[in-house]
Structures are given as C-alpha cells and as structure tokens.
CSV table of C-alpha atoms and ligand atoms in Angstrom, one decimal:
chain,number,residue,atom,x,y,z
A,1,MET,CA,2.1,29.3,41.3
A,2,ALA,CA,-1.4,30.4,41.5
A,3,LYS,CA,-3.8,31.0,44.4
A,4,GLY,CA,-5.0,27.8,45.5
A,5,ASP,CA,-1.9,25.9,44.7
A,6,ASN,CA,0.2,24.7,47.7
A,7,ILE,CA,2.9,27.1,48.5
A,8,VAL,CA,4.3,24.9,51.4
A,9,ARG,CA,3.7,21.2,51.4
A,10,LEU,CA,5.5,19.3,54.6
A,11,VAL,CA,5.6,15.6,53.8
A,12,HIS,CA,6.5,13.1,56.5
A,13,MET,CA,8.5,15.4,58.1
A,14,GLY,CA,10.3,15.0,61.4
A,15,LYS,CA,12.8,16.5,63.5
A,16,THR,CA,14.7,14.8,66.5
A,17,PHE,CA,16.8,17.0,68.3
A,18,HIS,CA,20.0,15.2,69.9
A,19,THR,CA,21.2,16.5,73.1
A,20,ASP,CA,23.6,15.4,76.3
A,21,SER,CA,20.4,13.9,78.1
A,22,GLY,CA,19.1,11.8,75.0
A,23,ASP,CA,17.0,12.6,71.7
A,24,VAL,CA,13.9,14.8,71.9
A,25,LYS,CA,11.8,14.2,69.3
A,26,ALA,CA,10.1,17.8,68.4
A,27,LEU,CA,8.3,16.7,65.6
A,28,ASP,CA,7.0,13.5,64.0
A,29,ASP,CA,5.7,12.5,60.6
A,30,ILE,CA,4.3,15.9,60.1
A,31,ASN,CA,1.8,16.1,56.9
A,32,LEU,CA,0.7,19.6,55.7
A,33,ASP,CA,-0.2,21.3,52.5
A,34,ILE,CA,-0.6,25.3,52.8
A,35,LYS,CA,-2.4,27.0,50.2
A,36,GLU,CA,-1.0,30.1,48.3
A,37,GLY,CA,-2.7,32.9,49.6
A,38,SER,CA,-4.4,31.3,52.7
A,39,ILE,CA,-3.8,32.3,56.7
A,40,GLN,CA,-2.7,28.9,57.9
A,41,GLY,CA,-2.9,28.5,61.6
A,42,ILE,CA,-1.1,26.2,63.6
A,43,ILE,CA,-2.3,25.9,67.3
A,44,GLY,CA,-0.8,23.7,70.3
A,45,LEU,CA,-0.2,24.0,74.0
A,46,SER,CA,3.1,24.8,74.8
A,47,GLY,CA,6.2,22.6,74.2
A,48,ALA,CA,3.9,20.9,71.1
A,49,GLY,CA,6.5,21.5,68.4
A,50,LYS,CA,5.0,24.7,67.2
A,51,SER,CA,8.3,26.9,66.9
A,52,THR,CA,10.0,23.8,65.6
A,53,LEU,CA,7.9,23.7,62.9
A,54,VAL,CA,7.6,27.1,61.7
A,55,ARG,CA,11.7,27.1,61.6
A,56,CYS,CA,11.7,23.9,59.8
A,57,ILE,CA,9.4,25.6,57.0
A,58,ASN,CA,12.2,28.3,56.1
A,59,TYR,CA,15.1,25.7,56.9
A,60,LEU,CA,16.6,27.8,59.9
A,61,GLU,CA,16.1,23.9,61.5
A,62,VAL,CA,16.8,21.2,59.2
A,63,PRO,CA,14.3,18.3,59.7
A,64,THR,CA,15.8,15.0,60.4
A,65,SER,CA,13.0,13.1,58.3
A,66,GLY,CA,10.7,14.0,55.4
A,67,GLN,CA,10.3,17.3,53.3
A,68,VAL,CA,9.6,20.6,53.1
A,69,LEU,CA,8.5,21.6,49.9
A,70,PHE,CA,8.5,25.4,49.2
A,71,GLU,CA,6.6,26.2,45.5
A,72,GLY,CA,6.9,22.6,44.6
A,73,GLN,CA,10.7,22.3,45.2
A,74,SER,CA,12.4,20.3,48.0
A,75,LEU,CA,14.6,22.5,50.5
A,76,GLY,CA,16.4,19.3,51.4
A,77,ASP,CA,17.6,19.2,47.6
A,78,MET,CA,18.8,22.7,46.9
A,79,THR,CA,22.3,24.2,47.7
A,80,ASP,CA,22.7,26.4,50.8
A,81,ALA,CA,22.8,29.5,48.7
A,82,GLU,CA,19.4,28.1,46.9
A,83,VAL,CA,18.1,27.8,50.5
A,84,ARG,CA,19.2,31.3,51.4
A,85,GLU,CA,16.9,32.6,48.2
A,86,ALA,CA,13.8,30.4,49.2
A,87,ARG,CA,14.2,31.7,52.9
A,88,LYS,CA,14.2,35.3,51.3
A,89,LYS,CA,10.7,34.5,50.0
A,90,MET,CA,9.8,33.7,53.7
A,91,GLY,CA,9.5,36.7,56.2
A,92,MET,CA,9.3,35.8,60.0
A,93,ILE,CA,8.2,38.0,62.9
A,94,PHE,CA,8.3,36.5,66.4
A,95,GLN,CA,6.9,37.3,70.0
A,96,GLN,CA,9.8,39.4,71.3
A,97,PHE,CA,10.1,41.6,68.0
A,98,ASN,CA,13.6,41.2,67.7
A,99,LEU,CA,14.3,44.6,66.6
A,100,LEU,CA,17.8,46.3,66.1
A,101,ASP,CA,17.8,48.8,69.0
A,102,GLN,CA,20.7,50.5,67.7
A,103,ARG,CA,18.7,51.6,64.3
A,104,ASN,CA,16.0,53.8,63.9
A,105,LEU,CA,12.9,52.2,62.0
A,106,LEU,CA,13.7,53.0,58.7
A,107,LYS,CA,17.5,51.3,59.3
A,108,ASN,CA,15.6,48.4,60.9
A,109,VAL,CA,13.4,48.1,57.6
A,110,THR,CA,16.1,48.6,55.5
A,111,PHE,CA,18.4,46.3,57.1
A,112,PRO,CA,17.4,42.7,55.1
A,113,LEU,CA,17.4,45.0,51.9
A,114,GLU,CA,21.0,45.9,52.4
A,115,ILE,CA,22.2,42.4,53.3
A,116,SER,CA,20.3,41.2,49.8
A,117,GLY,CA,22.7,44.1,48.1
A,118,ILE,CA,20.2,46.7,47.9
A,119,SER,CA,20.9,50.0,49.6
A,120,GLY,CA,20.3,53.9,48.9
A,121,LYS,CA,17.2,55.6,47.3
A,122,ILE,CA,15.7,52.0,46.3
A,123,ALA,CA,16.1,50.5,50.0
A,124,LYS,CA,14.9,53.8,51.6
A,125,ASP,CA,11.8,54.2,49.2
A,126,ARG,CA,10.8,50.6,49.7
A,127,ALA,CA,11.0,50.9,53.6
A,128,MET,CA,9.1,54.1,53.7
A,129,GLU,CA,6.2,52.4,51.5
A,130,LEU,CA,6.2,49.7,54.2
A,131,LEU,CA,6.4,51.9,57.2
A,132,ARG,CA,3.1,53.7,55.6
A,133,LEU,CA,1.3,50.1,55.1
A,134,VAL,CA,1.9,49.6,58.8
A,135,GLY,CA,0.8,53.1,59.9
A,136,LEU,CA,4.1,54.2,61.1
A,137,GLU,CA,5.2,56.8,58.5
A,138,ASP,CA,5.7,59.4,60.7
A,139,ARG,CA,7.7,57.7,63.1
A,140,VAL,CA,10.8,56.3,60.7
A,141,LYS,CA,13.4,58.5,62.8
A,142,ASN,CA,12.6,56.6,66.0
A,143,TYR,CA,14.3,54.0,67.7
A,144,PRO,CA,12.4,50.7,69.0
A,145,ALA,CA,12.9,51.8,72.6
A,146,GLN,CA,10.7,54.6,71.7
A,147,LEU,CA,7.6,52.4,70.5
A,148,SER,CA,5.1,50.6,72.3
A,149,GLY,CA,4.7,46.7,71.9
A,150,GLY,CA,2.0,46.9,68.9
A,151,GLN,CA,4.6,49.4,67.1
A,152,LYS,CA,7.4,47.4,67.5
A,153,GLN,CA,5.5,44.3,66.0
A,154,ARG,CA,4.5,47.1,63.0
A,155,VAL,CA,8.3,47.4,62.4
A,156,ALA,CA,9.0,43.5,62.5
A,157,ILE,CA,6.2,43.3,60.1
A,158,ALA,CA,7.4,45.8,57.9
A,159,ARG,CA,10.9,44.5,57.9
A,160,ALA,CA,9.7,41.0,57.2
A,161,LEU,CA,8.2,42.2,54.0
A,162,ALA,CA,10.8,44.1,52.9
A,163,THR,CA,12.1,41.6,50.6
A,164,ASN,CA,8.8,41.1,49.0
A,165,PRO,CA,8.5,37.4,50.6
A,166,LYS,CA,5.6,35.1,49.3
A,167,VAL,CA,5.1,33.8,52.9
A,168,LEU,CA,5.2,35.6,56.4
A,169,LEU,CA,5.7,33.3,59.1
A,170,CYS,CA,4.5,34.5,62.5
A,171,ASP,CA,5.7,32.8,65.8
A,172,GLU,CA,3.6,33.8,68.4
A,173,ALA,CA,3.2,37.3,67.0
A,174,THR,CA,0.6,38.2,69.4
A,175,SER,CA,1.2,36.6,72.6
A,176,ALA,CA,3.1,39.8,74.2
A,177,LEU,CA,0.2,42.3,73.3
A,178,ASP,CA,-3.2,43.4,75.1
A,179,PRO,CA,-5.8,42.1,73.5
A,180,LYS,CA,-6.9,45.3,71.7
A,181,THR,CA,-3.2,45.7,70.0
A,182,THR,CA,-3.6,42.0,69.4
A,183,ALA,CA,-6.5,42.7,67.5
A,184,GLN,CA,-4.9,45.5,65.5
A,185,ILE,CA,-1.9,43.4,64.8
A,186,LEU,CA,-4.3,40.6,63.3
A,187,ASP,CA,-6.1,43.1,61.2
A,188,LEU,CA,-2.9,44.3,59.8
A,189,LEU,CA,-2.0,40.7,58.7
A,190,LYS,CA,-5.2,40.3,57.2
A,191,LYS,CA,-5.0,43.3,55.1
A,192,ILE,CA,-1.7,41.8,54.2
A,193,ASN,CA,-3.1,38.7,53.1
A,194,LYS,CA,-5.5,40.3,51.2
A,195,GLU,CA,-4.1,43.5,49.5
A,196,LEU,CA,-0.4,41.9,49.0
A,197,GLY,CA,-1.5,38.3,48.3
A,198,VAL,CA,1.2,37.0,51.1
A,199,THR,CA,0.5,33.4,52.5
A,200,VAL,CA,0.3,34.0,56.0
A,201,ILE,CA,1.3,31.2,58.6
A,202,VAL,CA,0.5,31.9,62.3
A,203,ILE,CA,1.7,29.9,65.2
A,204,THR,CA,-0.4,30.7,68.4
A,205,HIS,CA,-1.5,28.8,71.7
A,206,GLN,CA,-4.7,30.8,71.4
A,207,MET,CA,-8.1,29.6,69.8
A,208,SER,CA,-9.2,33.1,69.4
A,209,VAL,CA,-6.2,34.3,67.2
A,210,ILE,CA,-7.3,31.3,64.8
A,211,GLU,CA,-10.7,32.1,64.9
A,212,ALA,CA,-10.0,36.0,64.2
A,213,ILE,CA,-8.0,35.3,61.0
A,214,CYS,CA,-7.3,32.0,60.0
A,215,ASP,CA,-9.0,29.9,56.7
A,216,SER,CA,-7.2,26.5,57.8
A,217,VAL,CA,-6.1,25.4,61.2
A,218,ALA,CA,-3.6,22.3,62.0
A,219,ILE,CA,-3.5,21.5,65.5
A,220,ILE,CA,-0.3,20.0,67.0
A,221,ASP,CA,-0.1,17.8,70.0
A,222,HIS,CA,2.9,16.1,71.5
A,223,SER,CA,5.1,16.3,68.1
A,224,HIS,CA,2.2,15.2,65.6
A,225,ILE,CA,-0.8,17.0,63.8
A,226,ALA,CA,-4.1,15.6,65.6
A,227,GLU,CA,-6.1,17.4,63.2
A,228,SER,CA,-6.1,19.9,60.5
A,229,GLY,CA,-8.5,21.3,58.4
A,230,PRO,CA,-10.8,24.4,57.6
A,231,VAL,CA,-11.1,26.4,60.8
A,232,SER,CA,-15.3,26.3,60.2
A,233,GLU,CA,-15.0,22.6,60.1
A,234,ILE,CA,-12.4,22.0,63.0
A,235,PHE,CA,-14.6,24.1,65.1
A,236,ALA,CA,-17.8,22.9,64.5
A,237,ASN,CA,-16.5,19.3,64.9
A,238,PRO,CA,-13.6,18.8,66.5
A,239,LYS,CA,-12.6,15.1,66.5
A,240,THR,CA,-9.9,14.7,68.9
A,241,ASP,CA,-9.5,15.4,72.7
A,242,ILE,CA,-7.2,18.0,72.2
A,243,GLY,CA,-9.0,19.6,69.7
A,244,ARG,CA,-12.0,20.0,72.0
A,245,LYS,CA,-9.7,20.6,74.6
A,246,LEU,CA,-8.5,23.9,72.6
A,247,ILE,CA,-11.8,24.8,71.1
A,248,LEU,CA,-14.3,24.0,73.8
A,249,GLY,CA,-11.4,25.5,76.4
A,250,ASN,CA,-11.4,23.8,79.7
A,251,GLY,CA,-15.0,22.3,79.1
A,252,ASP,CA,-13.7,19.2,77.5
A,253,ILE,CA,-16.4,17.0,76.8
A,254,ASN,CA,-15.2,14.1,78.5
A,255,GLU,CA,-13.4,15.6,81.2
A,256,THR,CA,-15.6,18.5,82.8
A,257,PRO,CA,-16.3,17.7,86.2
A,258,ILE,CA,-19.8,18.3,87.0
A,259,THR,CA,-19.6,19.1,90.5
A,260,PHE,CA,-22.4,21.6,91.0
A,261,GLY,CA,-26.0,21.3,90.5
A,262,ASP,CA,-28.2,18.8,92.7
A,263,SER,CA,-26.0,15.3,92.6
A,264,THR,CA,-29.3,13.6,93.0
A,265,LYS,CA,-30.5,15.0,89.8
A,266,LYS,CA,-30.1,13.7,86.2
A,267,LYS,CA,-28.1,16.0,83.8
A,268,ILE,CA,-27.5,15.7,80.2
A,269,ARG,CA,-24.5,17.5,78.1
A,270,ILE,CA,-26.0,19.4,74.9
A,271,VAL,CA,-23.3,19.5,72.2
A,272,PHE,CA,-23.5,22.2,69.8
A,273,ASP,CA,-21.7,20.6,67.0
A,274,GLY,CA,-22.3,23.7,64.3
A,275,LEU,CA,-25.0,21.6,62.9
A,276,SER,CA,-27.9,22.6,64.8
A,277,ALA,CA,-28.4,26.2,63.5
A,278,TYR,CA,-27.7,29.2,65.4
A,279,LYS,CA,-31.0,29.6,67.2
A,280,PRO,CA,-32.2,29.6,71.2
A,281,VAL,CA,-32.3,25.9,71.3
A,282,ILE,CA,-32.9,25.9,74.9
A,283,SER,CA,-35.6,28.8,74.7
A,284,GLU,CA,-37.2,26.7,71.9
A,285,MET,CA,-37.1,23.4,74.2
A,286,THR,CA,-38.6,25.2,77.0
A,287,LEU,CA,-41.1,26.7,75.0
A,288,ALA,CA,-42.0,23.5,73.0
A,289,CYS,CA,-42.2,21.2,76.2
A,290,LYS,CA,-43.2,23.8,78.8
A,291,VAL,CA,-40.8,22.2,81.2
A,292,PRO,CA,-38.0,24.6,82.9
A,293,VAL,CA,-34.6,23.3,82.8
A,294,ASN,CA,-31.6,24.5,85.2
A,295,ILE,CA,-28.0,25.4,83.1
A,296,LEU,CA,-25.7,24.3,85.0
A,297,PHE,CA,-22.8,25.1,82.2
A,298,ALA,CA,-22.4,26.7,79.2
A,299,ASN,CA,-19.3,27.3,76.9
A,300,THR,CA,-20.6,28.0,73.6
A,301,ARG,CA,-19.6,30.2,71.1
A,302,GLU,CA,-20.5,31.4,67.2
A,303,VAL,CA,-18.4,30.1,64.5
A,304,GLU,CA,-19.5,31.2,61.3
A,305,GLY,CA,-23.2,32.0,62.5
A,306,LYS,CA,-23.3,28.1,63.7
A,307,ALA,CA,-23.3,27.3,67.6
A,308,VAL,CA,-20.1,25.5,68.5
A,309,GLY,CA,-19.7,24.1,72.3
A,310,GLN,CA,-21.4,22.2,75.1
A,311,MET,CA,-24.0,22.9,77.6
A,312,VAL,CA,-25.1,21.0,80.5
A,313,VAL,CA,-28.5,21.2,82.0
A,314,GLU,CA,-30.6,19.4,84.8
A,315,LEU,CA,-33.4,17.4,83.9
A,316,PRO,CA,-36.9,18.0,85.8
A,317,ASP,CA,-37.3,15.2,88.6
A,318,ASP,CA,-40.6,14.2,86.7
A,319,HIS,CA,-39.6,11.2,84.6
A,320,THR,CA,-42.5,12.4,81.6
A,321,GLU,CA,-41.0,15.8,81.8
A,322,ALA,CA,-37.3,14.8,81.3
A,323,ASP,CA,-38.4,12.3,78.3
A,324,GLN,CA,-40.4,15.3,77.0
A,325,ILE,CA,-37.0,17.4,77.1
A,326,THR,CA,-34.8,14.6,75.4
A,327,GLY,CA,-37.3,13.5,73.0
A,328,TYR,CA,-37.2,17.3,71.9
A,329,LEU,CA,-33.6,17.2,71.6
A,330,ARG,CA,-33.6,13.7,69.6
A,331,ASP,CA,-36.4,15.2,67.2
A,332,ASN,CA,-34.3,18.0,66.5
A,333,GLU,CA,-31.3,15.9,66.0
A,334,ILE,CA,-29.0,17.8,68.8
A,335,THR,CA,-26.6,15.9,70.1
A,336,PHE,CA,-26.7,15.1,74.0
A,337,GLU,CA,-25.1,12.4,76.6
A,338,GLU,CA,-26.1,11.7,80.1
A,339,VAL,CA,-23.9,13.0,82.6
A,340,ARG,CA,-23.2,11.0,85.6
B,1,ATP,N1,17.5,23.2,69.9
B,1,ATP,C1,16.6,22.4,70.7
B,1,ATP,N2,17.5,21.6,71.6
B,1,ATP,C2,16.4,20.4,72.1
B,1,ATP,N3,15.4,20.2,72.3
B,1,ATP,C3,14.7,21.4,71.7
B,1,ATP,C4,15.1,22.3,70.9
B,1,ATP,N4,14.2,23.3,70.3
B,1,ATP,C5,13.2,22.7,70.9
B,1,ATP,N5,13.6,21.5,71.2
B,1,ATP,C6,12.3,20.8,72.3
B,1,ATP,O1,11.3,20.5,71.3
B,1,ATP,C7,10.1,20.4,71.9
B,1,ATP,C8,9.1,21.5,70.9
B,1,ATP,O2,9.5,22.8,71.5
B,1,ATP,P1,9.0,24.1,70.7
B,1,ATP,O3,10.0,25.0,70.6
B,1,ATP,O4,8.7,23.8,69.4
B,1,ATP,O5,7.6,24.0,71.3
B,1,ATP,P2,6.2,25.3,71.2
B,1,ATP,O6,5.2,24.3,70.7
B,1,ATP,O7,6.9,25.9,70.1
B,1,ATP,O8,6.4,25.5,72.5
B,1,ATP,P3,6.0,27.1,73.2
B,1,ATP,O9,4.4,27.3,72.8
B,1,ATP,O10,6.2,26.9,74.3
B,1,ATP,O11,6.8,28.2,72.4
B,1,ATP,C9,10.3,20.8,73.2
B,1,ATP,O12,10.7,19.4,74.0
B,1,ATP,C10,11.5,21.4,73.2
B,1,ATP,O13,12.3,21.4,74.7
B,2,MG,MG1,7.1,28.1,70.3
C-alpha cells in the first residue's frame, strides 16, 4: 500500500445499538476514505457518534451494516484471529490515557508487546526507543501517578506505537489537557505522522485541533457525515449548518442574533469565504468609499492565508453612502447579505 492509497475505507457503514429501552442508531450510512499517511479529523458535537465510529474502524464495535476496509480487506470477512492481527496495526489513545497504574512507564509500553509474544531485550529496546521518541526516556521507572496529564498521554502514545501500527486512532486525546499541553501533544502526533508515516485519525469536538494538524476533516452530526473533504476547503466554505456552526463558532450564518447596534439602522453580514484574499477588506472599503462603518460583530480567522468567517456591519443612514458600500462589496465579489 502506497502513500495516497486509502488505508481505511468506510462503506455504507452503520451501527445500531439494541438496548432495553429501544434501538439507538449511533451511525447511519457512513462513507469515508482515509488516505495512507494523512491526518484525518473527525469532528462533531457530543453524542454525534464519533467514538462509535472510531471503535468500528478497529472492530472494537462490529458495525451492524456496511463495511470497514483496512488495507483493502474487509474486516467483516476476516476470522477473529485476522481481526486481532489487523487491530494490532491500529494503535489507539483515549482522553483518559488508560495507563496501567501498577506498571512503570517502561512496563506500560512493553505491555502490548508481551501480549504479542515479544518480551525480554527486544521489547525493552523497542519501549526505550519509543519513550525517547515521546521525550520521556528519563522517566522510564516512574509510575503513571507520578506524571502530568500531558506526560501520561505521551506514554499512551508510546504504548500505542509499540506494535508498529500503520494507523493511530485518537479519541479526544487532548480533551483533558490545557491548551499549551494540547499543542505539544498535537505537535507530537504530527511528528509521528511525518517521521514514521503513521496515518493519524483524530476524533475531537474542537475545531482548533482540526485546524492545527489535520489534512482532511469529516463533520459528523446526528449519526451522519454532514460534509467531508480537505480542511482548507471545508473551513473556507462550510456547506452545512453544522459545518458553519463548528467553524464559525456561535456566529452561525443563519442564527446569529443581532441584538446590538441601533435597531433602526440597516446592517449587512459580510461573509469571508476564503475566496476573498486575506486583506483588510473593511479598511480598504472605508478608504475607497470614504464612508465609515460601524462593526457590530466579527468572527473571522485565517486559514492558509485566507480569511474565513463573518462580520456584521451597520450601514450609514445616508442611502447614497450605504449604496457605495454595497457597491464596493459587489465589485470586489465579496459575499454579503442584509440582516434584519
Ligand atoms: N454501548 C452502547 N449502547 C447503547 N448506546 C450507545 C452505546 N455506545 C454509544 N451509544 C449511543 O450512540 C450515540 C453516539 O455515541 P458516541 O459515544 O459515539 O458519541 P460521541 O460523538 O463520541 O460523543 P462524545 O463527544 O460525548 O464523546 C449516543 O446516542 C450514545 O448514547
Ligand atoms: Mg466520544
């Protein structure tokens, strides 16, 4: 399998849980191709089905419909032993680290090797190599209780890499960490992706995590994939309500209540869709029109040098002046709409 091939494919995959209080459809008709060597993000609100999805990828949960292909082979067609072999090629880390408290760091990392029948010096050397990779070579005799959250997650990453997996599944791996530690762990995941060529699948509810390291993103909402594609495209032009909500924050295009500003004045919402080059649109507009505008709300960010987001401005009372502004925006092909 070469870089760029699909290492994981989800084909019409669904998962329904049968519970005493009825069926819960956690996933429905999920189609997603994940490229070898990429960092794939999966984002959604709580309960959307993210953890179920990631557990279906390595068959910790068996889907109730459709297929999971790993390196072109359907997990559903494999024997239990073959599924276990495939699972070894998919390391996993979690929000709560799930370390073995009774074992020191070295023994935490050798644990999956012992299960695979590798012990002694080979296992120890491999564990040491990985603990060096994650920057904990001087703590190998420590126990998990002696570590910070970020350090615990480093051990979990080392342990997940012990069996030389091709894929690393990360379920909210940074959700229990502060922003600075989050950034360090994300850097480590990026390094593992670049240096070891491991495909990384990142489950998160934070857009900032996707923005920081992912190449592609799938937005999952109420058991479905709402939209998916390269991060730059999805961020620049989210097409679904949930996409806009996650990317633009609370400033959902259709929902932002404009309860501030003068209620008698006309307002427009300017949408930065990433197509308008990253330049100070507002200052150029006021210079060109020689008319000041009042910015009421702004939620913009820069994605790959392009402006993405929205801004609400109050137009001048004077009709001619207001027309000048809207004319400028139209001439410069900047998307806007009137806000009631
Ligand atoms: N073992 C189970 N039995 C029954 N229902 C389940 C089970 N696991 C998950 N579900 C349900 O499936 C849906 C999706 O859950 P899941 O844990 O995948 O969501 P999530 O997106 O990971 O949420 P969060 O961000 O809170 O972790 C939820 O409605 C949940 O209650
Ligand atoms: Mg979850």
